[in-house]
XYZ file of C-alpha atoms in Angstrom:
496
model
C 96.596 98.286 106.107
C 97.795 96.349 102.915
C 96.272 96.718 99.691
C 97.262 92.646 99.971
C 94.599 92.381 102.634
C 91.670 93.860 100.500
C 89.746 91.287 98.558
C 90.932 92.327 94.965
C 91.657 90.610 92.079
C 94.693 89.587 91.190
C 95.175 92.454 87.622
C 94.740 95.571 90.355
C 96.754 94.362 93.264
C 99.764 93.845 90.483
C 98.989 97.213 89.392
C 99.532 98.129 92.683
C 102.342 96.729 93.153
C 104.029 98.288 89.823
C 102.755 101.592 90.847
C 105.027 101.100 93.841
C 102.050 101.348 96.660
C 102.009 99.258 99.605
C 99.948 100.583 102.438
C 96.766 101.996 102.329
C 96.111 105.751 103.367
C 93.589 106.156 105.468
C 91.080 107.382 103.163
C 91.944 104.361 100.803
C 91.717 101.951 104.086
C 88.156 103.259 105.369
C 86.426 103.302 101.933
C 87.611 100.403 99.608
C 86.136 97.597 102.047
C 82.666 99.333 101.848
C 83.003 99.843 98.236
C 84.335 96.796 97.570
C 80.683 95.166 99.471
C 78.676 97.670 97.100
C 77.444 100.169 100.131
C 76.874 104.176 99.067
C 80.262 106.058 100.497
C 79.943 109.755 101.650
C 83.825 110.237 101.775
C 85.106 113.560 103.142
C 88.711 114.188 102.370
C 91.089 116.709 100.537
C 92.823 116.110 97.463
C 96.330 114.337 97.417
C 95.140 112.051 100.203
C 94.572 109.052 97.533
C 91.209 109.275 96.809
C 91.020 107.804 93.154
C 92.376 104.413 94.325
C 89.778 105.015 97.201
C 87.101 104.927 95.089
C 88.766 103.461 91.835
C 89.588 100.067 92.859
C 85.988 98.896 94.092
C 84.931 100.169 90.680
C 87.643 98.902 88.568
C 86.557 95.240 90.661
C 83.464 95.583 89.433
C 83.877 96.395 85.911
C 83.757 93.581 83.119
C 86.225 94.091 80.141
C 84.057 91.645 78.430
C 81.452 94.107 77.941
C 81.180 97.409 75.478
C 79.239 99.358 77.338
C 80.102 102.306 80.378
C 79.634 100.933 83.147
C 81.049 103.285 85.521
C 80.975 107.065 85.667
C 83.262 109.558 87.669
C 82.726 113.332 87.369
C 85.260 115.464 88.127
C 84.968 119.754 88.260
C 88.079 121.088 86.157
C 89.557 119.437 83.416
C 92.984 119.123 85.178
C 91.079 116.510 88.147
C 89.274 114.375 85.315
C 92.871 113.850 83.341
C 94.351 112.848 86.807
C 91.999 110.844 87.624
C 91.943 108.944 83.964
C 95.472 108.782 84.058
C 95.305 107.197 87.563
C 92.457 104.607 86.885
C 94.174 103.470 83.413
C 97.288 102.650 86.011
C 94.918 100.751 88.443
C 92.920 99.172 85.699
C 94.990 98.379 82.217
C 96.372 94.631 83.874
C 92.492 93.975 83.560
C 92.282 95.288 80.398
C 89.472 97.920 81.569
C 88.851 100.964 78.821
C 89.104 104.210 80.184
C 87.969 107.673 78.226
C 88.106 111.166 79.679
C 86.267 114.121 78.068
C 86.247 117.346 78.751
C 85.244 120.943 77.697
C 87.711 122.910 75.924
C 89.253 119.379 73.411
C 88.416 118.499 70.598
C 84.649 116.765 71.032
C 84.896 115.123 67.528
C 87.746 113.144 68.964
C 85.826 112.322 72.493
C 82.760 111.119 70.051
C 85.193 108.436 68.369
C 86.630 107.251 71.451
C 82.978 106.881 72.656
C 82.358 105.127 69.741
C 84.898 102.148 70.747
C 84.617 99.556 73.583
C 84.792 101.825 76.944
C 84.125 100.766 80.444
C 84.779 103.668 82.833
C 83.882 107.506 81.517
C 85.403 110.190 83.267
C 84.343 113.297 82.811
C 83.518 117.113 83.538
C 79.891 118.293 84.219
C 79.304 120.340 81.002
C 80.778 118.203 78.149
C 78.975 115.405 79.754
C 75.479 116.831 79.391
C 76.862 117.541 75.910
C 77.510 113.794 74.656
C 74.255 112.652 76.324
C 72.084 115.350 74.645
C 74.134 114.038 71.392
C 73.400 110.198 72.291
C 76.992 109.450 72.096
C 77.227 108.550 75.989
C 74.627 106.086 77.352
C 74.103 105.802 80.524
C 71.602 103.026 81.114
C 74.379 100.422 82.245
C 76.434 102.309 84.799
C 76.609 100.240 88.250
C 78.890 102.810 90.261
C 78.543 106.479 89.678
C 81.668 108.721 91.888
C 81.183 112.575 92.180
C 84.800 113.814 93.154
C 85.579 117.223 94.888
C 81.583 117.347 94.820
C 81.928 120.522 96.520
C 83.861 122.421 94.228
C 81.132 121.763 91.699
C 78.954 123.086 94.128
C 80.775 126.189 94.155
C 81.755 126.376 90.511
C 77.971 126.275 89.532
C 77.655 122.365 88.770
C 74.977 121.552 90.753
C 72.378 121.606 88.518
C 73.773 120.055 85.679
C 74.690 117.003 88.557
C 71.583 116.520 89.006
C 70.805 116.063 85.583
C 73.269 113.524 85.095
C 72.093 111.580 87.922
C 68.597 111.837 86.942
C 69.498 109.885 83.891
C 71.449 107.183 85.234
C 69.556 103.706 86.694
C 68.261 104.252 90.179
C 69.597 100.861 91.250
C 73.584 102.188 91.038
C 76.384 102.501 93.798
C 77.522 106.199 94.256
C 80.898 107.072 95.188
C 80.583 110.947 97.079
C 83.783 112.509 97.608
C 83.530 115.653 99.131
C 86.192 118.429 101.143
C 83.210 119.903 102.835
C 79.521 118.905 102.892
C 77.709 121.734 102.904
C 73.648 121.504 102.779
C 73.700 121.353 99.435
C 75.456 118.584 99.213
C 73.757 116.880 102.092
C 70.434 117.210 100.149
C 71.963 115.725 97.142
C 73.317 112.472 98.952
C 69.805 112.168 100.760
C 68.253 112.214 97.305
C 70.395 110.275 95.488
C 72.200 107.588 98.134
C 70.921 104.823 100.222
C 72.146 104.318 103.621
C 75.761 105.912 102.823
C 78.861 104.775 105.075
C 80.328 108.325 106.055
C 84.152 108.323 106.499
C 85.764 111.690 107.237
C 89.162 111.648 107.124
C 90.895 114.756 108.867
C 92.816 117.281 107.523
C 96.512 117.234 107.223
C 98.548 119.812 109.055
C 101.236 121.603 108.235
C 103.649 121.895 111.211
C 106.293 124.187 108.977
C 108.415 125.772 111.969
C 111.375 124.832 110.111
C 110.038 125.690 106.098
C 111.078 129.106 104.638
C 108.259 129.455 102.470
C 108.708 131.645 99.436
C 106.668 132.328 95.862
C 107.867 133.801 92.284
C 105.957 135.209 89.921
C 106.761 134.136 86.355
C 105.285 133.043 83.026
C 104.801 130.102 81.923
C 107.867 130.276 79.617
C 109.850 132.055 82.013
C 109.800 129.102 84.851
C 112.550 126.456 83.243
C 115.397 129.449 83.122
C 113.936 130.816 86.428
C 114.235 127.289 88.017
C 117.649 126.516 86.560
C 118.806 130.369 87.821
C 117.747 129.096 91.615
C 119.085 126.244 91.350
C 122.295 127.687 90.525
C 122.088 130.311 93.536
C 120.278 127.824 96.250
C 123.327 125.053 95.465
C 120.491 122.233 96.807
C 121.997 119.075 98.220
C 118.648 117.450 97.390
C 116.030 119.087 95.523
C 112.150 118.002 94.705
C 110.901 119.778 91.869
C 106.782 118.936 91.260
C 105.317 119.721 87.792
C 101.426 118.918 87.326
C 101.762 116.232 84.319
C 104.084 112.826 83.352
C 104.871 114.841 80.046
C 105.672 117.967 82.030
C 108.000 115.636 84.664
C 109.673 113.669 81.566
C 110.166 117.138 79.587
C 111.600 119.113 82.685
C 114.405 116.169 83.702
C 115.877 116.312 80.428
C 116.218 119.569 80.384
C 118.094 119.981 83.455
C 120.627 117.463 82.311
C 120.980 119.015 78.777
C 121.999 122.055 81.442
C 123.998 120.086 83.378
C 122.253 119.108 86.695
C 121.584 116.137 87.735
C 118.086 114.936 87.651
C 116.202 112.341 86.861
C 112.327 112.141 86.524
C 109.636 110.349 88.592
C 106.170 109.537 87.199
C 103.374 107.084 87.308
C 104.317 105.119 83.593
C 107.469 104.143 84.836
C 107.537 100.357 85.326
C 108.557 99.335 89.221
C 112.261 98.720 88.271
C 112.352 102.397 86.931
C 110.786 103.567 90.296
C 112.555 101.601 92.426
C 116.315 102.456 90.471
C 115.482 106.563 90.683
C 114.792 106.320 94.061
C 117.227 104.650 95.091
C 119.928 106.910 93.354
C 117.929 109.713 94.996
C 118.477 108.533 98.780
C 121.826 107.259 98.040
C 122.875 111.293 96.906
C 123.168 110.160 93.687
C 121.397 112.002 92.170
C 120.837 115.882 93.530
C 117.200 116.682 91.686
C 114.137 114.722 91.611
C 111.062 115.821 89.264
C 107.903 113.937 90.077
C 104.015 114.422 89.826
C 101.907 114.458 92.963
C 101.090 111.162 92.228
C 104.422 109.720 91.771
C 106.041 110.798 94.577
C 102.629 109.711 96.753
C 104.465 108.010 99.982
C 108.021 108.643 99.346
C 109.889 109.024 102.738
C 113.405 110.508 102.029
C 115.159 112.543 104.292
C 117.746 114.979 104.003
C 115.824 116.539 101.318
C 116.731 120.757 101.646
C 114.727 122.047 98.651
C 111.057 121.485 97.450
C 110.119 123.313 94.232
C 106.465 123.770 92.797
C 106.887 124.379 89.074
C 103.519 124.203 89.078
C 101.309 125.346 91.525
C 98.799 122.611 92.667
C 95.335 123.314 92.545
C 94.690 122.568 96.044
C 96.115 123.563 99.303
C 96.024 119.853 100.549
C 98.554 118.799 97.733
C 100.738 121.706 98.821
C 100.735 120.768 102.353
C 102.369 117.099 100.844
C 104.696 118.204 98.788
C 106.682 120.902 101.335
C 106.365 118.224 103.879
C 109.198 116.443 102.226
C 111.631 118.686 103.345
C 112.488 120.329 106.738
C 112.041 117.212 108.328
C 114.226 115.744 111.833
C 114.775 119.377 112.967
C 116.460 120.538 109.775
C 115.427 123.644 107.796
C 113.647 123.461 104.591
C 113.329 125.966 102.017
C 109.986 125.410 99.819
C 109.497 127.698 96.346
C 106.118 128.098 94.167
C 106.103 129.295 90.693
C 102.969 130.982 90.110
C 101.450 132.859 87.333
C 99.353 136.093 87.876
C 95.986 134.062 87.063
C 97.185 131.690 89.564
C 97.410 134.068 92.663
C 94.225 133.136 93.891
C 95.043 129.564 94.390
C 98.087 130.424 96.264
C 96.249 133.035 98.807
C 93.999 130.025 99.701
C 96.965 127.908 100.374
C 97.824 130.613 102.669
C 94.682 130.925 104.200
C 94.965 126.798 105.176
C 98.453 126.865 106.145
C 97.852 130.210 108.295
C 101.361 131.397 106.587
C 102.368 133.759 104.285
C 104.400 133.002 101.503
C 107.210 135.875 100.823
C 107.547 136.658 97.350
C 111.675 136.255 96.058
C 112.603 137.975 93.143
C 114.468 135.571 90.536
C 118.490 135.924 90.211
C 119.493 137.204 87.754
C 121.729 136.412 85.085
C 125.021 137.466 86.559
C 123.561 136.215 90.206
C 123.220 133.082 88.684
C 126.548 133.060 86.807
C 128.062 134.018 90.338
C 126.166 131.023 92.099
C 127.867 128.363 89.495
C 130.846 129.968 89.898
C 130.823 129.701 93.329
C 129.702 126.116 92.935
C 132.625 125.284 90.531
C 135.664 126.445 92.868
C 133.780 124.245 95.575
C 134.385 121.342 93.010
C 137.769 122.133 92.211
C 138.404 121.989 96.047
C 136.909 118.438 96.004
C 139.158 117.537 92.965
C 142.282 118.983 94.406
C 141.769 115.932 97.222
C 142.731 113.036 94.719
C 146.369 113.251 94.932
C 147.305 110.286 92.304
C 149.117 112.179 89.664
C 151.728 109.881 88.647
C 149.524 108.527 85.397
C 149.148 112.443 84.285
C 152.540 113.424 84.748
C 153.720 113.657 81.101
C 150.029 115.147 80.070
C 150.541 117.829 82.716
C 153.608 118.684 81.791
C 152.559 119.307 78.522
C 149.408 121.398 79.719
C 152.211 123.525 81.909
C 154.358 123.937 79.320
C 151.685 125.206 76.861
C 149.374 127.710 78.748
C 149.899 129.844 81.682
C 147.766 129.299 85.311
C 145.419 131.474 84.458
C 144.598 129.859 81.444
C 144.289 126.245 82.523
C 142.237 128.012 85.162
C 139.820 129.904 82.939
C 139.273 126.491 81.066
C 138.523 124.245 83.724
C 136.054 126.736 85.151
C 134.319 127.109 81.830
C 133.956 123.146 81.879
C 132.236 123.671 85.017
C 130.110 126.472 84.353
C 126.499 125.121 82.940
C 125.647 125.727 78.857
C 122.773 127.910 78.488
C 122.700 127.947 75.463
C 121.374 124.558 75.129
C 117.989 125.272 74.008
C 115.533 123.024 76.061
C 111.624 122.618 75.221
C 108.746 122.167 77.900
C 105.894 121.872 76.258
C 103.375 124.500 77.538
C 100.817 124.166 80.263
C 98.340 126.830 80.210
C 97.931 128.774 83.983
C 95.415 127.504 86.440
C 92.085 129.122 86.024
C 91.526 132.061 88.944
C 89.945 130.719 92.010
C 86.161 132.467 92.465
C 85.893 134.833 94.920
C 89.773 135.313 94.863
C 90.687 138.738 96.961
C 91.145 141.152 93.457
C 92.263 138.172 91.610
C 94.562 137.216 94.662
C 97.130 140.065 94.678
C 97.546 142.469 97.891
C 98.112 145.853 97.798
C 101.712 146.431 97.703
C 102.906 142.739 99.044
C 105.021 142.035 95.756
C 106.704 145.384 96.313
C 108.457 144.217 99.123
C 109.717 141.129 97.402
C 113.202 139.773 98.484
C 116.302 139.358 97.174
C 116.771 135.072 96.085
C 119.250 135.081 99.284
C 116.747 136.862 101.040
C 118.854 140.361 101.990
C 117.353 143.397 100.983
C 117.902 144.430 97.058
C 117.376 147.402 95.427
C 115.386 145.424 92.397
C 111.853 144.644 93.347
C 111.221 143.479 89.964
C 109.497 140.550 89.193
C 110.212 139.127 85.697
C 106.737 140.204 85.153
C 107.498 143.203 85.602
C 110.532 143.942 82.742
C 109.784 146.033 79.760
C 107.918 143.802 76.908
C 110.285 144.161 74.496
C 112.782 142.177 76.681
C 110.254 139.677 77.078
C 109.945 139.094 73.528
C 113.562 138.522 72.987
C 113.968 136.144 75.414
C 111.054 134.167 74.788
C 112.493 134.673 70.645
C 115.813 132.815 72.240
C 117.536 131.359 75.315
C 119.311 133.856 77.807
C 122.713 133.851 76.746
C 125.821 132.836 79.308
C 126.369 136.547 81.063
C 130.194 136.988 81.412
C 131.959 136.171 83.809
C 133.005 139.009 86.815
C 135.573 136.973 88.412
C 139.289 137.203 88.027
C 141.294 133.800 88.922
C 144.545 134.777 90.513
């Protein structure tokens, strides 16, 4: 189904259309109709199956720019899902000029209080600042029409429940409430009996993950290990086409620049760029172009390439459905696919549970190092040269190539047109940091087994005497590289 064929305003379905979305997932296709016609909705799907246009574009209808007052609310559990989902709505809902503020625990609330202050629409929010700003009378809540609880059930299990009821208490009783929901356990079937009239239920199933042909590996690094660690596989994994997915548009826009300051070629993919943007990436992308792709889970929402070999998670996604998603992009038409997560030691838990859906282990591959990596671009670069050596049409260059001969010996002319190809670490590139996921509850010993990282393989997965994670190296080496770049190890090879 087309988002053409909903009955929505002109504003969204151009915002639509520059976010580069046609059809309708099914979640988005069973709930906007009903939402649209002001019925309850009791939705029951995972993340990363488009839920916030679900439920965003019946609000966004709804919503009157004209007037300075909130008149929709969506609650989100973590402070990562209410920035996605503010990010997402401002995309859906700017053409209309439709105010969006997100608050959240942990920023600055004198900041949230100002932004309150000014004409808003839509508040999205967590549970706990929430209750703050109303018991401060800076959020008023007698004027919302649509209420949506998102990933209700995680606030169930995160301790929420109470303080949803509160809000709900406070707002009208004559309101349209959004439920989305993973599971519904009784608790939150008692809480859409209470608080929603005669909800449509639309339960969308579970994707599946049918991985036969995915090697599925993990790393363990810091935070400001993962750019070097990323460019070192890179370097060893020689990708024909490579997804990398990093959590924010920031994150996305940071980490593309910095693999072309080192030489690759990437570009970026993320939900400000306009539809010409989009549209010019991607086709660069399925043309071979361009070898690296860096998106957000939104951004790259829908994208059907094939051929792609690679898919690396920079940042592990905070749930298993996204995960399922993004590895789906490669080892597709009965090729092999080889999918990588970076994940930090606080973030283990999340990754066991995307174990426990996909009914796979991941097996944990210990990052190159910097003379593996050296060798991989080496490697790389005498595979170029053979490319090079094809063009045969030397009669422009004779006099220049003479005078190369003349002046400097095989080896030498050698030496230099390797070190042209050879990537500059030394570049110093910034991502600005993200700080780890927050351990899942009820994680197995914060999601580490006994002795499973021990038997971590080598990048090209033959046995290595270095079990080592970076993790793992003495602190003072830590300090020094996080003080400075890794410098370019020297070469080991001898051109004859």
């Amino acid at each position: 189904m087309k988002f053409k064929d909903f009955n929505l305003s002109q504003p969204l379905l151009d915002a639509v259309d520059e976010m580069g979305f046609e059809e309708a997932t099914p979640i988005q296709a069973q709930t906007i109709q009903p939402g649209l016609e002001g019925r309850d909705v009791l939705g029951q799907a995972q993340t990363g199956t488009g839920k916030t246009a679900a439920f965003g574009l019946p609000l966004l209808e709804k919503v009157s720019p004209d007037n300075d007052y909130p008149q929709a609310l969506v609650i989100a559990p973590t402070r990562e899902l209410a920035i996605q989902n503010g990010e997402e709505l401002y995309r859906l809902g700017h053409l209309k000029n439709i105010r969006i503020v997100t608050v959240y625990g942990g920023a600055n609330i004198r900041k949230q209080l100002h932004q309150l202050q000014s004409q808003t629409q839509v508040v999205v929010g967590t549970p706990g600042r929430l209750i703050d700003l109303i018991n401060r009378g800076a959020l008023k809540l007698n004027h919302v029409e649509t209420l949506v609880l998102d990933e209700a059930d995680e606030m169930l299990d995160m301790g929420f429940i109470d303080d949803i009821r509160t809000i709900m208490s406070a707002l009208p009783d004559k309101r349209q409430t959004l439920l989305f929901s993973a599971t519904i356990p009784d608790e939150i079937q008692k809480l859409a009996t209470q608080f929603m009239t005669d909800p449509v239920h639309v339960k969308i199933q579970k994707q599946v993950l049918t991985a036969e042909n995915i090697n599925q590996y993990y790393t363990r690094c810091r935070e400001w290990e993962k750019f070097d660690t990323l460019s070192r596989f890179l370097d060893v994994h020689h990708p024909q086409l490579a997804i990398v997915f990093a959590r924010t548009k920031r994150r996305v826009a940071e980490i593309a620049q910095g693999l072309v300051t080192r030489g690759y070629s990437a570009m970026g993919l993320h939900g400000d760029m306009d539809q010409y943007q989009r549209n010019s990436v991607m086709s660069q992308f399925k043309e071979k172009k361009l070898s690296i792709l860096v998106a957000t889970d939104v951004a790259a929402r829908g994208l059907d390439i094939s051929g792609v070999t690679h898919v690396y998670n920079y940042d592990i996604p905070q749930d298993p459905e996204s995960y399922v998603h993004r590895i789906g992009r490669t080892g597709r038409a009965g090729h092999s696919g080889l999918s990588l997560t970076f994940v930090d030691r606080q973030e283990m838990g999340y990754l066991r549970t995307i174990e426990d859906l996909t009914k796979q282990q991941m097996t944990p591959l210990r990052p190159p190092t910097e003379n593996e990596s050296l060798s991989g671009q080496v490697i790389q670069a005498i595979q170029e040269v053979a490319g090079l050596l094809e063009w045969d049409n030397v009669s422009e260059y004779e006099q220049a190539i003479d005078t190369l001969m003349n002046a400097y010996t095989d080896e030498e002319l050698a030496t230099a047109l390797l070190h042209s190809l050879i990537k500059d670490y030394g570049q110093e590139v910034k991502i600005s940091p993200d700080h780890p996921l927050k351990p899942k509850h009820n994680s197995h010993h914060n999601g580490q087994r006994k002795g499973k990282f021990g038997r971590a393989k080598n990048y090209n997965n033959h046995s290595s005497k270095h079990h080592s994670s970076h993790n793992n190296q003495p602190k003072k080496r830590q300090k020094s590289k996080q003080q400075a770049p890794a410098k370019k190890a020297s070469a080991s090879f001898k051109i004859k």
